[in-house]
PDB file of C-alpha atoms in Angstrom:
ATOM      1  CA  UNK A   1      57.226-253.627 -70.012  1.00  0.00           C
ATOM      2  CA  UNK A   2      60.797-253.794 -69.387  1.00  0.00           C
ATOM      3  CA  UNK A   3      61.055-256.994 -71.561  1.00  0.00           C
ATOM      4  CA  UNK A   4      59.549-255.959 -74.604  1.00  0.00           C
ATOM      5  CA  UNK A   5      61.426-253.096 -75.093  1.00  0.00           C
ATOM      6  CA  UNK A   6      64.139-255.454 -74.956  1.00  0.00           C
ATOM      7  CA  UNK A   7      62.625-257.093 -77.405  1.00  0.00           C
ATOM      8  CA  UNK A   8      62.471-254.689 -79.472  1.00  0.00           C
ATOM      9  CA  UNK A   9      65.757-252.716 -79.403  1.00  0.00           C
ATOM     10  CA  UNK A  10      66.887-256.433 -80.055  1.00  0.00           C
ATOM     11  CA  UNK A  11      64.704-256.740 -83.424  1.00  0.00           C
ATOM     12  CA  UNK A  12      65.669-253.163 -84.292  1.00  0.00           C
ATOM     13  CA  UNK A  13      69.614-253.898 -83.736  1.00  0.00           C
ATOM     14  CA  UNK A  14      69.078-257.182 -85.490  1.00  0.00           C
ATOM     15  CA  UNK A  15      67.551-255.243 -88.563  1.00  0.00           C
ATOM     16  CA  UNK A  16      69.965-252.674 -88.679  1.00  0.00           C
ATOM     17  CA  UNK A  17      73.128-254.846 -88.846  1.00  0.00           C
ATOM     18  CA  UNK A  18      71.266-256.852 -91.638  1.00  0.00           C
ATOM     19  CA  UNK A  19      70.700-253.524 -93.417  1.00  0.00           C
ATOM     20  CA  UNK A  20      74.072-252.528 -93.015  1.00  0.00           C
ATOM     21  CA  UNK A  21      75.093-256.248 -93.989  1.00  0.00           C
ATOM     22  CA  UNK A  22      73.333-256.050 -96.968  1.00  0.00           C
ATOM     23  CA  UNK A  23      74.395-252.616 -98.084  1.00  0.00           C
ATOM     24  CA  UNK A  24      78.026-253.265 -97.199  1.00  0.00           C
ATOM     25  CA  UNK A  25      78.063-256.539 -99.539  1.00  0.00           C
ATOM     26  CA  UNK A  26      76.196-254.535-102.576  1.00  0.00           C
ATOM     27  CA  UNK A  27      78.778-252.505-102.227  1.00  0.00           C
ATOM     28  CA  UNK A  28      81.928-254.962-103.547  1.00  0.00           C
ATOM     29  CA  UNK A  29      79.487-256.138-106.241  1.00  0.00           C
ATOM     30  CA  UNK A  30      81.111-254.119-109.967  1.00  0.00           C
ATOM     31  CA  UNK A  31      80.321-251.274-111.237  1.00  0.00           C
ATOM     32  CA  UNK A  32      79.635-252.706-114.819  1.00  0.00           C
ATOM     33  CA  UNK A  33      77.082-255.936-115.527  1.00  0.00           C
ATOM     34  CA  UNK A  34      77.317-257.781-118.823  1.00  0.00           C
ATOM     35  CA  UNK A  35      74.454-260.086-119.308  1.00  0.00           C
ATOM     36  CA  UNK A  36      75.135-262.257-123.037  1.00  0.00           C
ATOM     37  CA  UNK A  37      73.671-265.302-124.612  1.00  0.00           C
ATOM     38  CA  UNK A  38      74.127-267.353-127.793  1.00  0.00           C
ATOM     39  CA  UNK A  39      72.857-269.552-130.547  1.00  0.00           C
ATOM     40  CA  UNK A  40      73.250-271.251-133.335  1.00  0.00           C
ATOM     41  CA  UNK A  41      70.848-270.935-135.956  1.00  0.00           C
ATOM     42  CA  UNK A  42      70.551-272.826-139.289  1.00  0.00           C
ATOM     43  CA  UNK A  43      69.781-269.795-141.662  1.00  0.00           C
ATOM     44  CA  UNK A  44      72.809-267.288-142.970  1.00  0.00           C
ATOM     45  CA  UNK A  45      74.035-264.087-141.628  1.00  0.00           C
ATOM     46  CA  UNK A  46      72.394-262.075-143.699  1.00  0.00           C
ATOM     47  CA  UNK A  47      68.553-262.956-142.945  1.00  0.00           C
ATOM     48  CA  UNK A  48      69.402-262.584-139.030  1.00  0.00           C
ATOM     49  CA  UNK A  49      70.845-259.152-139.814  1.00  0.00           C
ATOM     50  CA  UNK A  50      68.366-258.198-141.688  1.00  0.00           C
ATOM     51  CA  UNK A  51      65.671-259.477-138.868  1.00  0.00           C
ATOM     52  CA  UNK A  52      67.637-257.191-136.079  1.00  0.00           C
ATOM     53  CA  UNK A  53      67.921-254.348-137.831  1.00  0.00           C
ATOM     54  CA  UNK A  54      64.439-253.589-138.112  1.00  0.00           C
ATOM     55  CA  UNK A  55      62.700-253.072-134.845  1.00  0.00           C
ATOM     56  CA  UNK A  56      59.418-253.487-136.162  1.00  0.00           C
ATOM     57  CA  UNK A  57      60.036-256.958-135.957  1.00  0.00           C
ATOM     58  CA  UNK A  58      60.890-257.186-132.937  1.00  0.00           C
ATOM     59  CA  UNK A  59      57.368-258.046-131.574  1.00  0.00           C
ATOM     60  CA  UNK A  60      57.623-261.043-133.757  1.00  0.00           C
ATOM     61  CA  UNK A  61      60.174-262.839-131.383  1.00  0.00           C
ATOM     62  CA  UNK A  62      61.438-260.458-128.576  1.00  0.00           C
ATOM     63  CA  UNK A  63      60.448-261.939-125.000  1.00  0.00           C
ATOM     64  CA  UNK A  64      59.692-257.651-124.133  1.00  0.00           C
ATOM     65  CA  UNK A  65      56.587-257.904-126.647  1.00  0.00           C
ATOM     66  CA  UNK A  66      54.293-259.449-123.992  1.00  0.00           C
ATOM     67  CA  UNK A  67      52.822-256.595-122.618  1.00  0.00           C
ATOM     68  CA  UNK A  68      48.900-256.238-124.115  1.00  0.00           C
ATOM     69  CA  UNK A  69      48.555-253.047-123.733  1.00  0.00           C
ATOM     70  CA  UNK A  70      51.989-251.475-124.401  1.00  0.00           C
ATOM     71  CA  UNK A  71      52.114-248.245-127.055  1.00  0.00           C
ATOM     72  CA  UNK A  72      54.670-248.422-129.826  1.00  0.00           C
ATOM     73  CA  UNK A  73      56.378-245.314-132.058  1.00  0.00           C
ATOM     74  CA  UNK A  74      58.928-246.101-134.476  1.00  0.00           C
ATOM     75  CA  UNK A  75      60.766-243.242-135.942  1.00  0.00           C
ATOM     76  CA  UNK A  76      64.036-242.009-137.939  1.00  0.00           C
ATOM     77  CA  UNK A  77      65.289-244.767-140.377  1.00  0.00           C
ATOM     78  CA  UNK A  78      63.069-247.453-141.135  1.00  0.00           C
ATOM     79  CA  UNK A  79      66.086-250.241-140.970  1.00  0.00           C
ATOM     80  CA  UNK A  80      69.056-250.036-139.652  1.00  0.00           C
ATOM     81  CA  UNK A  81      71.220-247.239-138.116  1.00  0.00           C
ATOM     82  CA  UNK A  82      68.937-244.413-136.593  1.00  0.00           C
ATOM     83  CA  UNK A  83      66.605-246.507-136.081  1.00  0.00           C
ATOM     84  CA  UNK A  84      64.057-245.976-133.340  1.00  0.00           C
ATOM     85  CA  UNK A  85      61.670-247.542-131.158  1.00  0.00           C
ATOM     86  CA  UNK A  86      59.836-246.446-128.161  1.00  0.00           C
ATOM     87  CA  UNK A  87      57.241-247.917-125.883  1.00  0.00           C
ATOM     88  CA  UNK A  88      55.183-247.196-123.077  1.00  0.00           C
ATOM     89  CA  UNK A  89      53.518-250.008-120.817  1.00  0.00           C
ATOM     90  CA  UNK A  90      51.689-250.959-117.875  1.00  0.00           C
ATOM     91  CA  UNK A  91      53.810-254.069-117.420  1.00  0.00           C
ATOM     92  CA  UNK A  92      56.544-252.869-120.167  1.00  0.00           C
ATOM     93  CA  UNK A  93      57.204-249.268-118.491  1.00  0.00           C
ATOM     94  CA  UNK A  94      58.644-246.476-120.438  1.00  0.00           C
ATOM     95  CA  UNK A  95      61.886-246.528-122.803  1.00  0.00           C
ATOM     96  CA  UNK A  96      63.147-246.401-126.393  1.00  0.00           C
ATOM     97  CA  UNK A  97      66.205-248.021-128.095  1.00  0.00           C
ATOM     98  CA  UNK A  98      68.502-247.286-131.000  1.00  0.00           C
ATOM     99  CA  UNK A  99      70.295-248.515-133.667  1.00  0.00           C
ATOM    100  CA  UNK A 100      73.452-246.682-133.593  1.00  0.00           C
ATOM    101  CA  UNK A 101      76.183-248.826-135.052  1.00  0.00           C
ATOM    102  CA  UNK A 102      75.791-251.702-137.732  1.00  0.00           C
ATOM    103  CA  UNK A 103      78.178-253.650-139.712  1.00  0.00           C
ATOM    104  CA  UNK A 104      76.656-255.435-142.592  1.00  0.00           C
ATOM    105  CA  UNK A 105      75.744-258.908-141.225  1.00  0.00           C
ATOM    106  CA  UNK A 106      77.994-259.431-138.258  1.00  0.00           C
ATOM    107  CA  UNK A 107      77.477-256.777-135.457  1.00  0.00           C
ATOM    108  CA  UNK A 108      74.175-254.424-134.303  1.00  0.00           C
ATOM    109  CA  UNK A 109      74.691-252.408-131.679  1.00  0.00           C
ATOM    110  CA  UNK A 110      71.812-250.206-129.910  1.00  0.00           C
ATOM    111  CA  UNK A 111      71.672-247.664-127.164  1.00  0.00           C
ATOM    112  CA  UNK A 112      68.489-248.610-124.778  1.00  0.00           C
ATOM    113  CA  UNK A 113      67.051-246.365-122.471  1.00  0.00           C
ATOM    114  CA  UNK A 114      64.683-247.308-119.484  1.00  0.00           C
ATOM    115  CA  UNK A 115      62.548-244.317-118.183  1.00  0.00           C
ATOM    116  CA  UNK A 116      60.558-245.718-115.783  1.00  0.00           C
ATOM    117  CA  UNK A 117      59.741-247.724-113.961  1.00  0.00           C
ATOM    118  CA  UNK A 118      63.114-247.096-113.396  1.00  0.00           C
ATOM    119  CA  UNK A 119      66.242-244.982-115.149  1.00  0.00           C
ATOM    120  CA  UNK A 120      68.915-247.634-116.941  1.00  0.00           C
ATOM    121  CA  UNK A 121      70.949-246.135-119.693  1.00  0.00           C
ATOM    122  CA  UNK A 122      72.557-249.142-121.140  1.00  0.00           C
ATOM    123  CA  UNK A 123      74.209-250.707-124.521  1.00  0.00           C
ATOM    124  CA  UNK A 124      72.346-253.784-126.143  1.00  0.00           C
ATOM    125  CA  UNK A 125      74.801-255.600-128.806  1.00  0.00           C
ATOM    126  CA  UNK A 126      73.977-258.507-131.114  1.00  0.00           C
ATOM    127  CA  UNK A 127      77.058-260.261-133.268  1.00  0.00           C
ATOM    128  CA  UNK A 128      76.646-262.712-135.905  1.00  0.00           C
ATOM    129  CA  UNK A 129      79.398-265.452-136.779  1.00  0.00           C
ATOM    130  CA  UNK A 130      78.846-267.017-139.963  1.00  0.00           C
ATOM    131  CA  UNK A 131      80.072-270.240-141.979  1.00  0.00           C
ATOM    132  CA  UNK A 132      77.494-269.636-144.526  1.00  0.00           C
ATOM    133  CA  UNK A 133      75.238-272.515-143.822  1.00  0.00           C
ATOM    134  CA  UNK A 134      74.879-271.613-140.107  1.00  0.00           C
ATOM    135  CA  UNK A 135      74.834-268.445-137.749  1.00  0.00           C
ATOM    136  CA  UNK A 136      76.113-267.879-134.439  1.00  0.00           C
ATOM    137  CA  UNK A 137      74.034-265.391-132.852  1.00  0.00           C
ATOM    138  CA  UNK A 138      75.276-263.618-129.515  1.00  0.00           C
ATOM    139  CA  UNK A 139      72.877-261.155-127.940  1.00  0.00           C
ATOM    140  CA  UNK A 140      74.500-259.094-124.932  1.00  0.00           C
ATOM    141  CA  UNK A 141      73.567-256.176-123.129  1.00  0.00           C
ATOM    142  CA  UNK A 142      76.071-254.282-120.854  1.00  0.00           C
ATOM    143  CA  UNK A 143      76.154-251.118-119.107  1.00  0.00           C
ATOM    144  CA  UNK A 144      76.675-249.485-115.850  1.00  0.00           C
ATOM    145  CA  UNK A 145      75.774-251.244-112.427  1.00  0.00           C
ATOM    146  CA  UNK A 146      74.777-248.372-110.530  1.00  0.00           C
ATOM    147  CA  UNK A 147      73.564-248.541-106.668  1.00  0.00           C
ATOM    148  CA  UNK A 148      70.478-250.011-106.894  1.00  0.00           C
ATOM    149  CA  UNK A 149      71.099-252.524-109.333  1.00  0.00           C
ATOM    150  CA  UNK A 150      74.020-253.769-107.117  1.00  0.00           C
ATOM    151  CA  UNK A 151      71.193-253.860-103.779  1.00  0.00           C
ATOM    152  CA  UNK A 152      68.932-255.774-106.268  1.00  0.00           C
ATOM    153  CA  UNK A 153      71.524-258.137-107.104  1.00  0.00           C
ATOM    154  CA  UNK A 154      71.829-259.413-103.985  1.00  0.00           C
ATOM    155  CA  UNK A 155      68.486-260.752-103.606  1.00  0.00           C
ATOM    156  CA  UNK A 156      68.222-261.760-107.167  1.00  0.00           C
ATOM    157  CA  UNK A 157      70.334-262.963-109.953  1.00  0.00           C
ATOM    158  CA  UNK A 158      70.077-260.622-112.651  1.00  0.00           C
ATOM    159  CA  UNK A 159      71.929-262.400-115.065  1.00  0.00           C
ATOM    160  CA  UNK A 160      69.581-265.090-114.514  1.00  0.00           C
ATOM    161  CA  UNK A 161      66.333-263.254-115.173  1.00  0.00           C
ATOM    162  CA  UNK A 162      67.263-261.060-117.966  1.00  0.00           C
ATOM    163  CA  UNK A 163      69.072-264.477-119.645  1.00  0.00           C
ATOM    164  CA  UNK A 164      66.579-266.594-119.459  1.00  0.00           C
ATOM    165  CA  UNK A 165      65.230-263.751-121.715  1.00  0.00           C
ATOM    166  CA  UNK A 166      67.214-263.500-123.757  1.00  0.00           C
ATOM    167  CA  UNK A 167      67.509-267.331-124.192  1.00  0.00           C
ATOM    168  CA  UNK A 168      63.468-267.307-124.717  1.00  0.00           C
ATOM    169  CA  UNK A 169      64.080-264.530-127.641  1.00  0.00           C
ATOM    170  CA  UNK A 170      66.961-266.646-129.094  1.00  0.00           C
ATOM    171  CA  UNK A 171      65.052-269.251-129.419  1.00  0.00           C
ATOM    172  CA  UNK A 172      61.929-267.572-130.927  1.00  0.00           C
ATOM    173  CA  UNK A 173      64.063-266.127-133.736  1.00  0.00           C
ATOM    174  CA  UNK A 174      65.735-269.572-134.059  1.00  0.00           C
ATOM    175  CA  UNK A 175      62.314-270.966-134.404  1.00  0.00           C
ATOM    176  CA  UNK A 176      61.276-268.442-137.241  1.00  0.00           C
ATOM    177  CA  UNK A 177      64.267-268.267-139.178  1.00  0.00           C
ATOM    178  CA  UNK A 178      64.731-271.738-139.590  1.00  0.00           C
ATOM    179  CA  UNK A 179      61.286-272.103-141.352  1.00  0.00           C
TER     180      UNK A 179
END
């Protein structure tokens, strides 16, 4: 009997200072994340702006379209700045994004907000580098790194998981513009 409690206060120490370990190290991780990936894409500036700034067409290429069952509602301007879409999902969860800064073919910027299954207020921002014949397209989302995000991180990359993402969508509206 003696043993085993042993035993155990041994596990239960053990687990502790790798709690403690863990929650220590998430806490030097910083307080801001910046996720961004690029491409080049044969087409001109204009036809990936004009792609972007309507969020109805986002289900055409975004890699956060795969959800069967999700709910959609745009709303305020149809293209462009005010802009709005929200969603609702089993697998999507709940948010809404929108456009709130644009300058004519070279920068979108929109404010995205995750409701559940988790709260994440953060900035989504797509530039667009032209030579006329080809566009550099750089999607990046930044934002806070609050608590729980920095826990997360240390059992997964997050710039990892979201980027491959994002690398998936850049290469879906690679594959559609160049047609």
């Amino acid at each position: 009997m003696f043993r085993l409690k042993s035993i155990l206060k041994g596990i239960g120490l053990l687990v502790l200072v790798l709690l403690l370990g863990v929650i220590g190290f998430a806490a030097t991780k910083p307080d801001h994340f910046r996720i961004e990936r690029s491409i080049e894409i044969q087409t001109s500036a204009e036809k990936v702006y004009s792609v972007l700034t309507d969020l109805r067409q986002g289900s055409t290429w975004s890699p956060f379209e795969k959800d069967p069952g999700m709910q959609r509602k745009f709303s305020g301007s149809e293209t462009g700045k005010g802009a709005i879409y929200e969603w609702e999902g089993k697998e999507a969860g709940v948010g809404r994004m929108e456009i709130t800064e644009t300058v004519p073919f070279s920068k979108i910027v929109l404010k995205l907000d995750f409701l559940k299954p988790f709260e994440a207020h953060d900035i989504v921002e797509y530039t667009i580098a032209s030579d006329g014949k080809t566009a550099r397209l750089t999607w990046a989302m930044y934002g806070a790194n609050h608590y729980f995000s920095k826990v997360m991180s240390v059992f997964c990359d997050v710039d990892k998981l979201v980027g491959s993402e994002f690398e998936t969508g850049l290469a879906n509206l690679k594959r559609i513009l160049e047609k």
